[in-house]
Tab-separated table of C-alpha atoms in Angstrom:
chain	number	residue	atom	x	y	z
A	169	UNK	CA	-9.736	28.895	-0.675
A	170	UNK	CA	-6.919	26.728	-0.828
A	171	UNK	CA	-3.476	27.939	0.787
A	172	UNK	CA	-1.444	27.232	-2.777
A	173	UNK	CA	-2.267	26.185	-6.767
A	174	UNK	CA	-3.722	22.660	-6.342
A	175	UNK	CA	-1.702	20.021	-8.756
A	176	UNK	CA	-2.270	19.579	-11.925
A	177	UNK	CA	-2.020	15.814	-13.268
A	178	UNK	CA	-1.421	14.319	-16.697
A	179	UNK	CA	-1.157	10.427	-17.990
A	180	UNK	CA	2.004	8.728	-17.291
A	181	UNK	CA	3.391	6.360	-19.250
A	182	UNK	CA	5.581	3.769	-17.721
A	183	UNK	CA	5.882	0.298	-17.334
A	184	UNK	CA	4.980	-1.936	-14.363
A	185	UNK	CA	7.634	-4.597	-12.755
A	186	UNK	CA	6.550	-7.207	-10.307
A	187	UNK	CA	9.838	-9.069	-9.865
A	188	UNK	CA	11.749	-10.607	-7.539
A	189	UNK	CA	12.675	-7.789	-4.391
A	190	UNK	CA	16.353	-8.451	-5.165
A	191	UNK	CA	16.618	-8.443	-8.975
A	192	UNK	CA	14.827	-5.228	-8.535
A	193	UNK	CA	17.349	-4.020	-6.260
A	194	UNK	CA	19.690	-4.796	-8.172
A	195	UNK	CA	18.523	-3.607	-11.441
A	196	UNK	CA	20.053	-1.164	-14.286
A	197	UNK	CA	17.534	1.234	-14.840
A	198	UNK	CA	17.948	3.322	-18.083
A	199	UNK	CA	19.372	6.740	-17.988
A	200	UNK	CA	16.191	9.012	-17.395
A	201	UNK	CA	14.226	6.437	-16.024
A	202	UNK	CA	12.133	7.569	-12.962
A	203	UNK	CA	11.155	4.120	-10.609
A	204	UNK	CA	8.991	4.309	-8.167
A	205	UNK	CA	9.084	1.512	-5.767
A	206	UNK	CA	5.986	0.557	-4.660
A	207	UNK	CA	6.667	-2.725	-2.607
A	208	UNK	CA	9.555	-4.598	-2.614
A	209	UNK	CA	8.399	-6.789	-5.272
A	210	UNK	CA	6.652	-4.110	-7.517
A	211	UNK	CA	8.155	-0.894	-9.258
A	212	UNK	CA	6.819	1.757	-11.494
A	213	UNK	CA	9.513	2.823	-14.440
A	214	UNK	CA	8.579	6.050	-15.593
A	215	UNK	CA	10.216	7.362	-18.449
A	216	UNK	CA	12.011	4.432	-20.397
A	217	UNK	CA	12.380	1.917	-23.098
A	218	UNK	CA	11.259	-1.109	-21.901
A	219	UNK	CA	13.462	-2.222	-18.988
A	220	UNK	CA	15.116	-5.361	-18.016
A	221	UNK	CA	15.076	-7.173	-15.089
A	222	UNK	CA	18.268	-9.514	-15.421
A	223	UNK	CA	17.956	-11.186	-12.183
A	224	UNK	CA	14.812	-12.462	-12.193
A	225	UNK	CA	13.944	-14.450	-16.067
A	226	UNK	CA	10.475	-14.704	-14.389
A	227	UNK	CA	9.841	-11.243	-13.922
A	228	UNK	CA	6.724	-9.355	-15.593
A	229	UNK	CA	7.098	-6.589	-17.383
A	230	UNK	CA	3.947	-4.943	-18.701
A	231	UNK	CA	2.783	-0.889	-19.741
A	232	UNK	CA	1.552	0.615	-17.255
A	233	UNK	CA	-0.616	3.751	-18.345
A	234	UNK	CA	-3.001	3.823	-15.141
A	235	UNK	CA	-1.306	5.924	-13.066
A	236	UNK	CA	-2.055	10.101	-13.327
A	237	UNK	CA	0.956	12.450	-11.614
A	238	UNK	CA	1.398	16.280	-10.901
A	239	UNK	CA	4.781	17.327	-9.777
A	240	UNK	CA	4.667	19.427	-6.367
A	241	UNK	CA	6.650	21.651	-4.602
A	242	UNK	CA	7.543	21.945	-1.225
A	243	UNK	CA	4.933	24.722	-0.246
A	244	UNK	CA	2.352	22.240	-2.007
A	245	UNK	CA	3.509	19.342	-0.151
A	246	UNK	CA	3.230	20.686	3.315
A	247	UNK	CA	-0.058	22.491	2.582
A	248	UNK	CA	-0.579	18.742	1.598
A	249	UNK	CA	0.546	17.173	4.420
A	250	UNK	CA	-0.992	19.807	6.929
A	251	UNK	CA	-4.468	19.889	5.267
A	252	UNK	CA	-5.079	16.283	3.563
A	253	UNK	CA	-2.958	13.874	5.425
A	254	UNK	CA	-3.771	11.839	8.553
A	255	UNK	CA	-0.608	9.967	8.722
A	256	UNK	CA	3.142	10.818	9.308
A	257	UNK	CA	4.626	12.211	6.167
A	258	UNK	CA	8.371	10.817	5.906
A	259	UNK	CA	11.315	12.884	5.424
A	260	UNK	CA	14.059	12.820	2.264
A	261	UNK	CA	13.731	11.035	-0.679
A	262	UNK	CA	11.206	8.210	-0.583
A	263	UNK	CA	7.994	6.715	-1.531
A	264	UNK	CA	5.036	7.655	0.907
A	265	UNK	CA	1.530	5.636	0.188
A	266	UNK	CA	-1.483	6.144	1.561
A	267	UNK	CA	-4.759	8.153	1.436
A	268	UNK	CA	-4.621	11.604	0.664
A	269	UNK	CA	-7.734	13.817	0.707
A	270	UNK	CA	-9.081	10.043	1.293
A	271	UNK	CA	-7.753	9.161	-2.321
A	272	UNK	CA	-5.139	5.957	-2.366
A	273	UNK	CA	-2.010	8.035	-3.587
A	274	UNK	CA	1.593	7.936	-3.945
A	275	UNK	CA	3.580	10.790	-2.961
A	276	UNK	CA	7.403	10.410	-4.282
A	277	UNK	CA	8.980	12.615	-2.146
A	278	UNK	CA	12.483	14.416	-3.618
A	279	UNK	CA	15.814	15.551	-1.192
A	280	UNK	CA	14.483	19.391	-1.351
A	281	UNK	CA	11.072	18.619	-0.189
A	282	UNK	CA	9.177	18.655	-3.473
A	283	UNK	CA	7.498	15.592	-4.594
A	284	UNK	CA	5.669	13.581	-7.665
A	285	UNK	CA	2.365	13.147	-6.611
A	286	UNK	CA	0.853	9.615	-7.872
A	287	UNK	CA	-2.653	8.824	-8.414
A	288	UNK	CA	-4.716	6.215	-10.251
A	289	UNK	CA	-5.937	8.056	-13.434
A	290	UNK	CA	-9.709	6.599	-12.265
A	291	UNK	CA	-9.399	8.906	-9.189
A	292	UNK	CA	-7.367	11.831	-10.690
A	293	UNK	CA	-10.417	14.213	-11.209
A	294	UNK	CA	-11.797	12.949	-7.569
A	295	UNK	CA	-8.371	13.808	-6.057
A	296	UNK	CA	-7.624	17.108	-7.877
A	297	UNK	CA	-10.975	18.476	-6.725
A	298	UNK	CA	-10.778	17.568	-3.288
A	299	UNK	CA	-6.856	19.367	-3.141
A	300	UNK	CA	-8.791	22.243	-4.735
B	274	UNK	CA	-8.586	5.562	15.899
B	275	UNK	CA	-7.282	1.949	15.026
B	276	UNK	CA	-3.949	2.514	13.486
B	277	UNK	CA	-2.315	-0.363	11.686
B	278	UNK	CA	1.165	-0.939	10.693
B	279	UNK	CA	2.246	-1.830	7.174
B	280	UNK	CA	5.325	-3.228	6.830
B	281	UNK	CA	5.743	-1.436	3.432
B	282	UNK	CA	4.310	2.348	4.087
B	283	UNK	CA	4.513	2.540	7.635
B	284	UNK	CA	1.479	3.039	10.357
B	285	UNK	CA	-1.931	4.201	8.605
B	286	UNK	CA	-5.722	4.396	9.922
B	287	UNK	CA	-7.488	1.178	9.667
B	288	UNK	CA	-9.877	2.818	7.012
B	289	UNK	CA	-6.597	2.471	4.579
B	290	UNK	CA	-6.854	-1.531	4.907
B	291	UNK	CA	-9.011	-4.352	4.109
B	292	UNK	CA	-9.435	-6.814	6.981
B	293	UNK	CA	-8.625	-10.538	5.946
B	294	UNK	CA	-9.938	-11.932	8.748
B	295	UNK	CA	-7.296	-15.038	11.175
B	296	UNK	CA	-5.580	-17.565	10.370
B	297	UNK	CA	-8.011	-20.225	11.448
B	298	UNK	CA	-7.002	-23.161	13.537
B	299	UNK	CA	-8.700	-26.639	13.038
B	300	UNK	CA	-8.214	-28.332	16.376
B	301	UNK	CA	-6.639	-32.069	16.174
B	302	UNK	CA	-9.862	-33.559	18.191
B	303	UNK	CA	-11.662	-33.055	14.201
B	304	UNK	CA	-9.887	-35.688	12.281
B	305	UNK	CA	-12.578	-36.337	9.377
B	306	UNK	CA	-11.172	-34.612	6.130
B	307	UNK	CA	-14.889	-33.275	5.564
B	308	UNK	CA	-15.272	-31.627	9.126
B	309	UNK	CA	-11.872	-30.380	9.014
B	310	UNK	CA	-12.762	-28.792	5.883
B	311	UNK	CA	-15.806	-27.615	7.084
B	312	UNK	CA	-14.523	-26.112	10.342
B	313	UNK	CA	-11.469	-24.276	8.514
B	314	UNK	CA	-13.678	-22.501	6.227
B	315	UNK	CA	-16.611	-21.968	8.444
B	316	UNK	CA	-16.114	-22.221	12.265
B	317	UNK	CA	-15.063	-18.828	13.446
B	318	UNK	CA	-13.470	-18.605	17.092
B	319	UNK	CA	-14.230	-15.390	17.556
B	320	UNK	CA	-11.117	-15.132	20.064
B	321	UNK	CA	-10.455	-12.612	22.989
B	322	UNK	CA	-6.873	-12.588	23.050
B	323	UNK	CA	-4.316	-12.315	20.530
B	324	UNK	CA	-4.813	-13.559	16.859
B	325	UNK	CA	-3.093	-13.627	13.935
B	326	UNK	CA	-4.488	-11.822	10.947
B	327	UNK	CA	-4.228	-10.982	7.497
B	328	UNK	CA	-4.509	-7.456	6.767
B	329	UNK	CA	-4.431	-6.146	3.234
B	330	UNK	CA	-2.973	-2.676	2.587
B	331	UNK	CA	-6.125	-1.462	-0.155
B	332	UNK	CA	-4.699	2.299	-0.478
B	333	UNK	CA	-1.037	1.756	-0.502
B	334	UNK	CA	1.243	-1.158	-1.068
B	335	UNK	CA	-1.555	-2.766	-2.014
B	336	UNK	CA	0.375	-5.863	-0.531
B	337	UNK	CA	-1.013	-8.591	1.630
B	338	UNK	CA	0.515	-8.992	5.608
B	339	UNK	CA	0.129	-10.927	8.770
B	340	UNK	CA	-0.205	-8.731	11.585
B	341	UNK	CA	-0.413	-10.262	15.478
B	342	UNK	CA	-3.388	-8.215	17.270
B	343	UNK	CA	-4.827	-8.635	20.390
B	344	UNK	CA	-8.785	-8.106	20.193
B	345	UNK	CA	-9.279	-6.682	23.615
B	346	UNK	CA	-7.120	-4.118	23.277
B	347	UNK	CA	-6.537	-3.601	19.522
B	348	UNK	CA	-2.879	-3.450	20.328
B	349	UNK	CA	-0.742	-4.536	17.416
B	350	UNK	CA	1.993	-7.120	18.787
B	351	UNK	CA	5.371	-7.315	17.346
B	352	UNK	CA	5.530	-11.011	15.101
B	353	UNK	CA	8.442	-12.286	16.247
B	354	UNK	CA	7.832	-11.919	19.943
């Protein structure tokens, strides 16, 4: 019996970034936009017309529809983090990566505590019944 | 457990990575193109000591690293030591 409601995920659409780690830092996002930052040189736009990346004419810029996410609360995430994590879960806002429940996931972790869990849609049924 | 830094999400179990095997090192004594082709793709030194790897982060970054181990111990060195 699980301690809280397991997440429930639905497609996102977004778009996908590989770019150079500065122009991304540097980037205007649009007003509403959501970015995940997956590695210095990749982000996740969630949320948006299609960005622009004006440091970098060489960027790519592509929809990204593969990704599956389920926003969490606090009491999910540390039932999360207690029960399906082996690894340090960071504090504050950030992105944490890594396996949960032995998925690859993306946890984007909010000031109060709550998060956006991330998920490749592929392992989105696999994930949501082993946090069930 | 083996636990392996990424520089990207931070330490993780080794079962989160993809080994990518070391750098290898052709020694000067092979001077034929051919066998120094042949020994950099083939001729594993197996060493006992510390290497440098590639390590490839499957269920996070998803973002290629070197990494300096040492195989006896499987201590993770610092690179730039």
């Amino acid at each position: 019996m699980p301690a809280c409601e397991p997440p429930r995920f639905e497609g996102l659409v977004g778009w996908r970034i590989i770019a150079d780690p500065s122009a991304l830092d540097a980037a205007p996002w649009p007003a509403g936009s959501h970015v995940v930052r997956i590695s210095p040189d990749d982000a996740f736009v969630i949320g948006a017309a299609e960005p622009g990346v004006p440091g970098d004419e060489h960027a790519i810029v592509t929809p990204e529809l593969g990704f599956a996410g389920a926003a969490v609360s606090a009491e999910q995430v540390a039932d999360i983090a207690l029960h399906h994590i082996e690894w340090q879960m960071p504090t504050g806002p950030c992105v944490a990566q890594g396996q949960i429940a032995g998925v690859p996931s993306k946890l984007v972790l909010h000031a109060d505590g709550s998060a956006l869990l991330l998920v490749a849609c592929a392992a989105r049924h696999e994930l949501e019944d082993r946090l069930g | 457990m083996l636990w392996v830094e990424c520089p990207n999400c931070g330490s993780r179990p080794f079962e989160e990575y993809r080994y990518g095997n070391v750098f290898p090192v052709t020694p000067d004594t092979i001077t034929d193109a051919d066998a120094r082709n042949v020994d950099y793709a083939w001729m594993q030194d197996n060493i006992a000591g510390v290497t440098l790897e590639r390590w490839f982060h499957e269920s996070g970054c998803r973002r290629w690293f070197t990494a300096k181990r040492d195989t006896t111990s499987d201590e993770f060195l610092p690179l730039d030591d």
